[in-house]
Tab-separated table of N, CA, C and O in Angstrom:
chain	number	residue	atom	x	y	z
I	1	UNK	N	0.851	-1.181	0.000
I	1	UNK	CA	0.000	0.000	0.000
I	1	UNK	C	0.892	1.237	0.000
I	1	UNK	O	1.966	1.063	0.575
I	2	UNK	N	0.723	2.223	-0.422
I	2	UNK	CA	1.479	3.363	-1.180
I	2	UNK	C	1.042	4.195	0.497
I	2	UNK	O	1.688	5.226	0.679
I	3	UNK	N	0.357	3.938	1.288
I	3	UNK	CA	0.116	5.130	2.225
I	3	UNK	C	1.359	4.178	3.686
I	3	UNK	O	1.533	3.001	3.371
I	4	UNK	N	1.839	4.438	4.562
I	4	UNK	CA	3.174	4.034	5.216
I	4	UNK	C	2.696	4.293	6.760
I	4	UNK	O	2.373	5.476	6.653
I	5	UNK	N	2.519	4.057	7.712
I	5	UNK	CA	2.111	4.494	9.025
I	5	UNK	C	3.158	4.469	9.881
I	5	UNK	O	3.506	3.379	10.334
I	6	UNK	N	3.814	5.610	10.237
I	6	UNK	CA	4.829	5.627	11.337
I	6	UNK	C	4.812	5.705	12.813
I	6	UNK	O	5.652	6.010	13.659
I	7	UNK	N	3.338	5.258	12.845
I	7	UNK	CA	3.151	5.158	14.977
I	7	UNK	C	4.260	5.032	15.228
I	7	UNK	O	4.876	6.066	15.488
I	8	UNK	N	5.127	3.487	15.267
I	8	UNK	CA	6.348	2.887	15.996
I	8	UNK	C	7.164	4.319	16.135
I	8	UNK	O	7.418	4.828	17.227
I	9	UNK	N	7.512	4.854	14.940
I	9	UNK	CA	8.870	5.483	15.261
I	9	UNK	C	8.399	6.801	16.291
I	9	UNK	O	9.195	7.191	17.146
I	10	UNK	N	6.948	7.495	16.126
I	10	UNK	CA	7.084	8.280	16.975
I	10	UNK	C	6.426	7.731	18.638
I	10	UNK	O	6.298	8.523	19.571
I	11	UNK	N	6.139	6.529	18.713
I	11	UNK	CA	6.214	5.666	20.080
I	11	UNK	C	7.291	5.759	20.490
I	11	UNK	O	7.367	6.058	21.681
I	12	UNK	N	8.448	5.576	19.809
I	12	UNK	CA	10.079	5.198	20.768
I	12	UNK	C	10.794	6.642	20.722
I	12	UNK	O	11.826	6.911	21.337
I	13	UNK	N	9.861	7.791	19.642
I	13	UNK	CA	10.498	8.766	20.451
I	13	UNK	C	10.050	9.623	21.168
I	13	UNK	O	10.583	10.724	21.312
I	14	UNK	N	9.107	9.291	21.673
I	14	UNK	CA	8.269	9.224	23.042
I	14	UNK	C	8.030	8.236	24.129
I	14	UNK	O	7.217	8.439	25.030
I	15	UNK	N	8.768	7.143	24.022
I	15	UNK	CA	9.231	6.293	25.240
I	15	UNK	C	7.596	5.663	25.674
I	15	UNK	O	7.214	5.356	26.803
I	16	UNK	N	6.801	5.597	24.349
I	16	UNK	CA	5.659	5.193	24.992
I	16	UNK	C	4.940	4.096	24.316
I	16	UNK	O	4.859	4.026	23.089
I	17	UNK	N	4.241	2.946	25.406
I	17	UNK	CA	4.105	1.736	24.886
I	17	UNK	C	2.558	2.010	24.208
I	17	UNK	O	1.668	2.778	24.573
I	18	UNK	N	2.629	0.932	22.920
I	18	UNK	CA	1.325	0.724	22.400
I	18	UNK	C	0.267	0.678	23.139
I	18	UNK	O	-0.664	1.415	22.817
I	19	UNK	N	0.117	-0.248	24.391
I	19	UNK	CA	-1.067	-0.122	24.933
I	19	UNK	C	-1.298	1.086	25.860
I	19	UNK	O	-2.426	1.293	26.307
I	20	UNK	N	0.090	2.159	26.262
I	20	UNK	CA	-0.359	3.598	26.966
I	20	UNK	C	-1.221	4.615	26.202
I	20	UNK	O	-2.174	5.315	26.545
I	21	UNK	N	-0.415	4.419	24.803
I	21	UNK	CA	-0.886	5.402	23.504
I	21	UNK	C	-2.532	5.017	23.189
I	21	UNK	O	-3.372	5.901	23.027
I	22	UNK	N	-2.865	3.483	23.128
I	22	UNK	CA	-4.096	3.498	22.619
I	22	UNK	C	-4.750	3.251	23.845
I	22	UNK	O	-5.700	2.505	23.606
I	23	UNK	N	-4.677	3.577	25.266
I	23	UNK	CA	-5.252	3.862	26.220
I	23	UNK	C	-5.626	5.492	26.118
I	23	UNK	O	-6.820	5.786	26.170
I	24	UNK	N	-4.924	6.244	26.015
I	24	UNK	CA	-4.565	7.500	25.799
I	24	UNK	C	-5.583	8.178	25.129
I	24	UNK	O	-6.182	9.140	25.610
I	25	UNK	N	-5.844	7.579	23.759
I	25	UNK	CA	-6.458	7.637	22.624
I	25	UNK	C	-7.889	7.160	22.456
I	25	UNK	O	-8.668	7.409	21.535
I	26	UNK	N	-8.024	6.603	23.273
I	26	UNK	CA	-9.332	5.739	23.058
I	26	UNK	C	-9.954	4.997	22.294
I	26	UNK	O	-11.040	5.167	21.740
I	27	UNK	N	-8.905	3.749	22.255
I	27	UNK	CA	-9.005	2.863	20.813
I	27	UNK	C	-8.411	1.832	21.588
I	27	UNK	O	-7.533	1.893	22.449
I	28	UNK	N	-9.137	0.745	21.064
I	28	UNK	CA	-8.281	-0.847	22.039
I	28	UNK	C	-6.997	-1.055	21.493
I	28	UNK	O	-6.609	-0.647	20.399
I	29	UNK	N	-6.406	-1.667	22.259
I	29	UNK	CA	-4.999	-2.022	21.367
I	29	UNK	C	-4.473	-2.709	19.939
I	29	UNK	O	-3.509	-2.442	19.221
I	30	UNK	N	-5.847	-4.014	19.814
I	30	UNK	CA	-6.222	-4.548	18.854
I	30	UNK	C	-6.319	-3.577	17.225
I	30	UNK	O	-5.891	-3.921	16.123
I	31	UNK	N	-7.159	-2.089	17.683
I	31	UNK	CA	-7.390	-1.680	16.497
I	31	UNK	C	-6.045	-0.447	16.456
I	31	UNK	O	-5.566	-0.028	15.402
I	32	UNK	N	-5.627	-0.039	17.745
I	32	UNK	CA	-4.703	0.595	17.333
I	32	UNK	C	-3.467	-0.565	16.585
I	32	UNK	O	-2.970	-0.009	15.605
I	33	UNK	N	-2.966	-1.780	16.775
I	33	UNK	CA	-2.190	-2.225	16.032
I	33	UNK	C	-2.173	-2.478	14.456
I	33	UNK	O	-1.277	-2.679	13.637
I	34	UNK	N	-3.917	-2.352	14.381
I	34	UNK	CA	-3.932	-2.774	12.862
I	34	UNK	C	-3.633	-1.220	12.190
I	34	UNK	O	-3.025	-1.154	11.122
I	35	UNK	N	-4.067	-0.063	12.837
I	35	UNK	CA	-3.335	1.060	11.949
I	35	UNK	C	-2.110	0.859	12.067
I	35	UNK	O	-1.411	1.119	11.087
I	36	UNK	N	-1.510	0.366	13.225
I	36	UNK	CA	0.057	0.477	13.359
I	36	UNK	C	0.930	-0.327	12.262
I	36	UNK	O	2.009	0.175	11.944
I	37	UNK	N	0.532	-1.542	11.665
I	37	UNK	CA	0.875	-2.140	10.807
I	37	UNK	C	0.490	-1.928	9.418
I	37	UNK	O	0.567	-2.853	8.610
I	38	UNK	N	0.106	-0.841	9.111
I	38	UNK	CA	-0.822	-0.405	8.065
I	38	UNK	C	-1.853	-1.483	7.570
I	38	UNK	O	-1.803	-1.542	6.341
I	39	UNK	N	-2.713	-2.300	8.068
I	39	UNK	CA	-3.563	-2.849	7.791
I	39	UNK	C	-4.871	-2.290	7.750
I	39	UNK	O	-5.733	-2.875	7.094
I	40	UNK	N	-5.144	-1.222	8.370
I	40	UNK	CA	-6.178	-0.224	8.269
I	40	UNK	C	-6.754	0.192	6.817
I	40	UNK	O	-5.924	0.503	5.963
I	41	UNK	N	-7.903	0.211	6.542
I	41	UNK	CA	-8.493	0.633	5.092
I	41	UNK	C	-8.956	2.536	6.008
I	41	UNK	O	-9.538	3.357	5.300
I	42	UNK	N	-8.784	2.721	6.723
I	42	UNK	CA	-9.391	4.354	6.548
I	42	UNK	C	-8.982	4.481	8.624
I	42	UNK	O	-8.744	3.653	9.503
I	43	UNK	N	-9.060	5.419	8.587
I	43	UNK	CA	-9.023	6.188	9.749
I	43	UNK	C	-9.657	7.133	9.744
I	43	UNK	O	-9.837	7.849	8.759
I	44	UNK	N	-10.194	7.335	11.057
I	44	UNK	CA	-11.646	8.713	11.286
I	44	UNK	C	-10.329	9.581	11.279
I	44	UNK	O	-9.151	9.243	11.387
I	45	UNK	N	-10.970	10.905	11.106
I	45	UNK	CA	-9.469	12.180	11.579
I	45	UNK	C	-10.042	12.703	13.047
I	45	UNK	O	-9.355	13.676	13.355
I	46	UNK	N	-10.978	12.452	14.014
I	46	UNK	CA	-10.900	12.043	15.415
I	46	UNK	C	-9.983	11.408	16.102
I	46	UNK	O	-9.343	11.696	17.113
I	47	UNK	N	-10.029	10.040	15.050
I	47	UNK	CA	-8.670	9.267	15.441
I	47	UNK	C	-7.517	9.761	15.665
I	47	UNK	O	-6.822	9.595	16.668
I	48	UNK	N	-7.206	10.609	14.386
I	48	UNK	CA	-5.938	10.839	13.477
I	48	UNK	C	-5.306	12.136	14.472
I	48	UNK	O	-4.109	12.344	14.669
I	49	UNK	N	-6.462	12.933	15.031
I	49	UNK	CA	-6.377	14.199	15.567
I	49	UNK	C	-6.001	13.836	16.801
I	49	UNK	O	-5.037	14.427	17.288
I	50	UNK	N	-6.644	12.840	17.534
I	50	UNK	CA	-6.473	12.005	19.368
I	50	UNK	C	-4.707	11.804	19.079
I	50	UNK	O	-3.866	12.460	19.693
I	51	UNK	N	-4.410	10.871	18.129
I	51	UNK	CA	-3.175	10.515	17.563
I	51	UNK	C	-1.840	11.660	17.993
I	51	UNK	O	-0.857	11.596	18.732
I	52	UNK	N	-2.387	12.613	17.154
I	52	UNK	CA	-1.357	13.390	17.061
I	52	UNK	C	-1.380	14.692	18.405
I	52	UNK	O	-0.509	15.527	18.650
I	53	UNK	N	-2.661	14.471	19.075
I	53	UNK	CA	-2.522	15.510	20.307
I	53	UNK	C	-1.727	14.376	21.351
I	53	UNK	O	-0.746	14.709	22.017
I	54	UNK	N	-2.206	13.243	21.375
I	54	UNK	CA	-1.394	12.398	22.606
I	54	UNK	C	0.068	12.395	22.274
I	54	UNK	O	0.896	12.608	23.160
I	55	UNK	N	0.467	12.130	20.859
I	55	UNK	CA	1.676	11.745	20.248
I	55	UNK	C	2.611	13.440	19.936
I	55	UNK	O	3.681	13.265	19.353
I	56	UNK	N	2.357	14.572	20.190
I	56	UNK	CA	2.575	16.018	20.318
I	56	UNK	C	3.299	16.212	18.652
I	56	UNK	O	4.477	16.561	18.570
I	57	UNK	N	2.536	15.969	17.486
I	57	UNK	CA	3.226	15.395	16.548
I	57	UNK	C	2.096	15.991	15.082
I	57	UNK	O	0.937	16.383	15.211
I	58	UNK	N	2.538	15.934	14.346
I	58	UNK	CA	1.515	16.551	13.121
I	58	UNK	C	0.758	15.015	12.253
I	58	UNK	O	1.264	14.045	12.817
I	59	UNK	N	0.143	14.707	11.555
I	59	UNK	CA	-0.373	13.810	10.987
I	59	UNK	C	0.847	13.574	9.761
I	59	UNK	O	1.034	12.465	9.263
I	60	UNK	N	1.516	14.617	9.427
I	60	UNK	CA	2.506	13.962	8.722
I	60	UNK	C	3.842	13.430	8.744
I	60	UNK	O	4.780	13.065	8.037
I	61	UNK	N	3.179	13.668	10.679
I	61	UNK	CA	4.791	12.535	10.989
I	61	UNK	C	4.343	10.878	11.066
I	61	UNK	O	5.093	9.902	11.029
I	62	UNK	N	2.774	10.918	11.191
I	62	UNK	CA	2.651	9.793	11.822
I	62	UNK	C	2.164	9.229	10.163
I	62	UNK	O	2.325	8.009	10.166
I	63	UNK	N	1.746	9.596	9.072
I	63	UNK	CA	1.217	9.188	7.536
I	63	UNK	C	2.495	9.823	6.381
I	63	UNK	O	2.998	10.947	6.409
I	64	UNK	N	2.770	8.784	5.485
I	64	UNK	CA	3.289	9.602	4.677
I	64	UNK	C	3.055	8.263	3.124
I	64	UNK	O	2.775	7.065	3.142
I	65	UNK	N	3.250	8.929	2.332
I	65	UNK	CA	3.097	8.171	0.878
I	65	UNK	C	4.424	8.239	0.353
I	65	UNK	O	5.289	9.107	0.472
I	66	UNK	N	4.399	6.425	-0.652
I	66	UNK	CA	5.319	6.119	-1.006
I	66	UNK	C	5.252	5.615	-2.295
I	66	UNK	O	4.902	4.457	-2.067
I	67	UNK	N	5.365	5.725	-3.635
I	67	UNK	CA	5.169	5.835	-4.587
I	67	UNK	C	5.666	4.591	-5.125
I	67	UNK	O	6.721	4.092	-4.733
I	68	UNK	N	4.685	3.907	-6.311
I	68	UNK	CA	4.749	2.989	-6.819
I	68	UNK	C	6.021	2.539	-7.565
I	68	UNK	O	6.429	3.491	-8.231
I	69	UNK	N	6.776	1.492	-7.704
I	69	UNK	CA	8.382	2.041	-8.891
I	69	UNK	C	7.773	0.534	-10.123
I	69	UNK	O	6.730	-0.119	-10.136
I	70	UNK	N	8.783	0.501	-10.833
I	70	UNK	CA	8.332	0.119	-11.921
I	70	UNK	C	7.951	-1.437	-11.875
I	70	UNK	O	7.165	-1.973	-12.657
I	71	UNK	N	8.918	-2.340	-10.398
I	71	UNK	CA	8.413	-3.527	-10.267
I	71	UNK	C	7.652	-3.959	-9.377
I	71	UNK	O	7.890	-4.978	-8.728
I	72	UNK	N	6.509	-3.140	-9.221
I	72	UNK	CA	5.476	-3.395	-8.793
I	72	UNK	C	5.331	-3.198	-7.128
I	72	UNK	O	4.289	-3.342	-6.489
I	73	UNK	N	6.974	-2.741	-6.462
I	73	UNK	CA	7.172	-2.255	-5.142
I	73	UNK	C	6.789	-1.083	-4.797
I	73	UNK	O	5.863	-0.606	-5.454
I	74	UNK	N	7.336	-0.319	-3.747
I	74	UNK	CA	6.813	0.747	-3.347
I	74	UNK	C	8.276	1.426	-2.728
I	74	UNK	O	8.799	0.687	-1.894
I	75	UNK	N	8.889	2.477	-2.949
I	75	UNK	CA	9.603	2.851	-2.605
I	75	UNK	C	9.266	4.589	-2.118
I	75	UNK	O	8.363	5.109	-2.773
I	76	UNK	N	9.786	5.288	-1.267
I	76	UNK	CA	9.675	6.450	-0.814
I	76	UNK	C	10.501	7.442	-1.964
I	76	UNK	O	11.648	7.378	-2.405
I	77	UNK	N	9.346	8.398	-2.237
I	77	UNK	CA	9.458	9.804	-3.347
I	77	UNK	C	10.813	10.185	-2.830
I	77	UNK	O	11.145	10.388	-1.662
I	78	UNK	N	11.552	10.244	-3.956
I	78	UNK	CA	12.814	11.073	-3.970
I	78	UNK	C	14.222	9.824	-3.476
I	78	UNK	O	15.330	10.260	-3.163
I	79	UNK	N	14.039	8.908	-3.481
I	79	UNK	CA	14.931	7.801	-3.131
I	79	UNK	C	14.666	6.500	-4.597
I	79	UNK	O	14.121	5.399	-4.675
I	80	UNK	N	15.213	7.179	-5.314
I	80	UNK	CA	15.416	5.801	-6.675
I	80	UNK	C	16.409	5.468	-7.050
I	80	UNK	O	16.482	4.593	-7.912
């Protein structure tokens, strides 16, 4: 999937565990992991907004897009 979810990296640089964050947030741990793994088809921006006020962080630290390359992978814009 071309869209990339970076919970993890801004969890460890905030020293804070998955189940504090989606305590925090108000989301079970279960569904916060499936955004965490990008398995998610959509996120409310309630979510997205809880996210980034608990996480002190913009939505485009925690989402970013990664562009299709010619064999059918996905590599990050500006790295070919």
């Amino acid at each position: 999937m071309p869209i990339v979810v970076d919970i993890d990296v801004m969890l460890a640089r905030r020293k804070m565990s998955v189940g504090e964050l989606a305590d925090r947030v108000g989301i079970t741990p279960a569904n916060l992991a499936v955004l965490k793994n990008g398995r998610a088809k959509a996120v409310r921006f309630t979510t997205l907004a809880a996210l980034c006020e608990v996480l002190k962080c913009q939505p485009g630290d925690l989402l970013r897009w990664e562009a299709e390359d010619a064999a059918g992978g996905w590599h990050a814009p500006g790295r070919e």
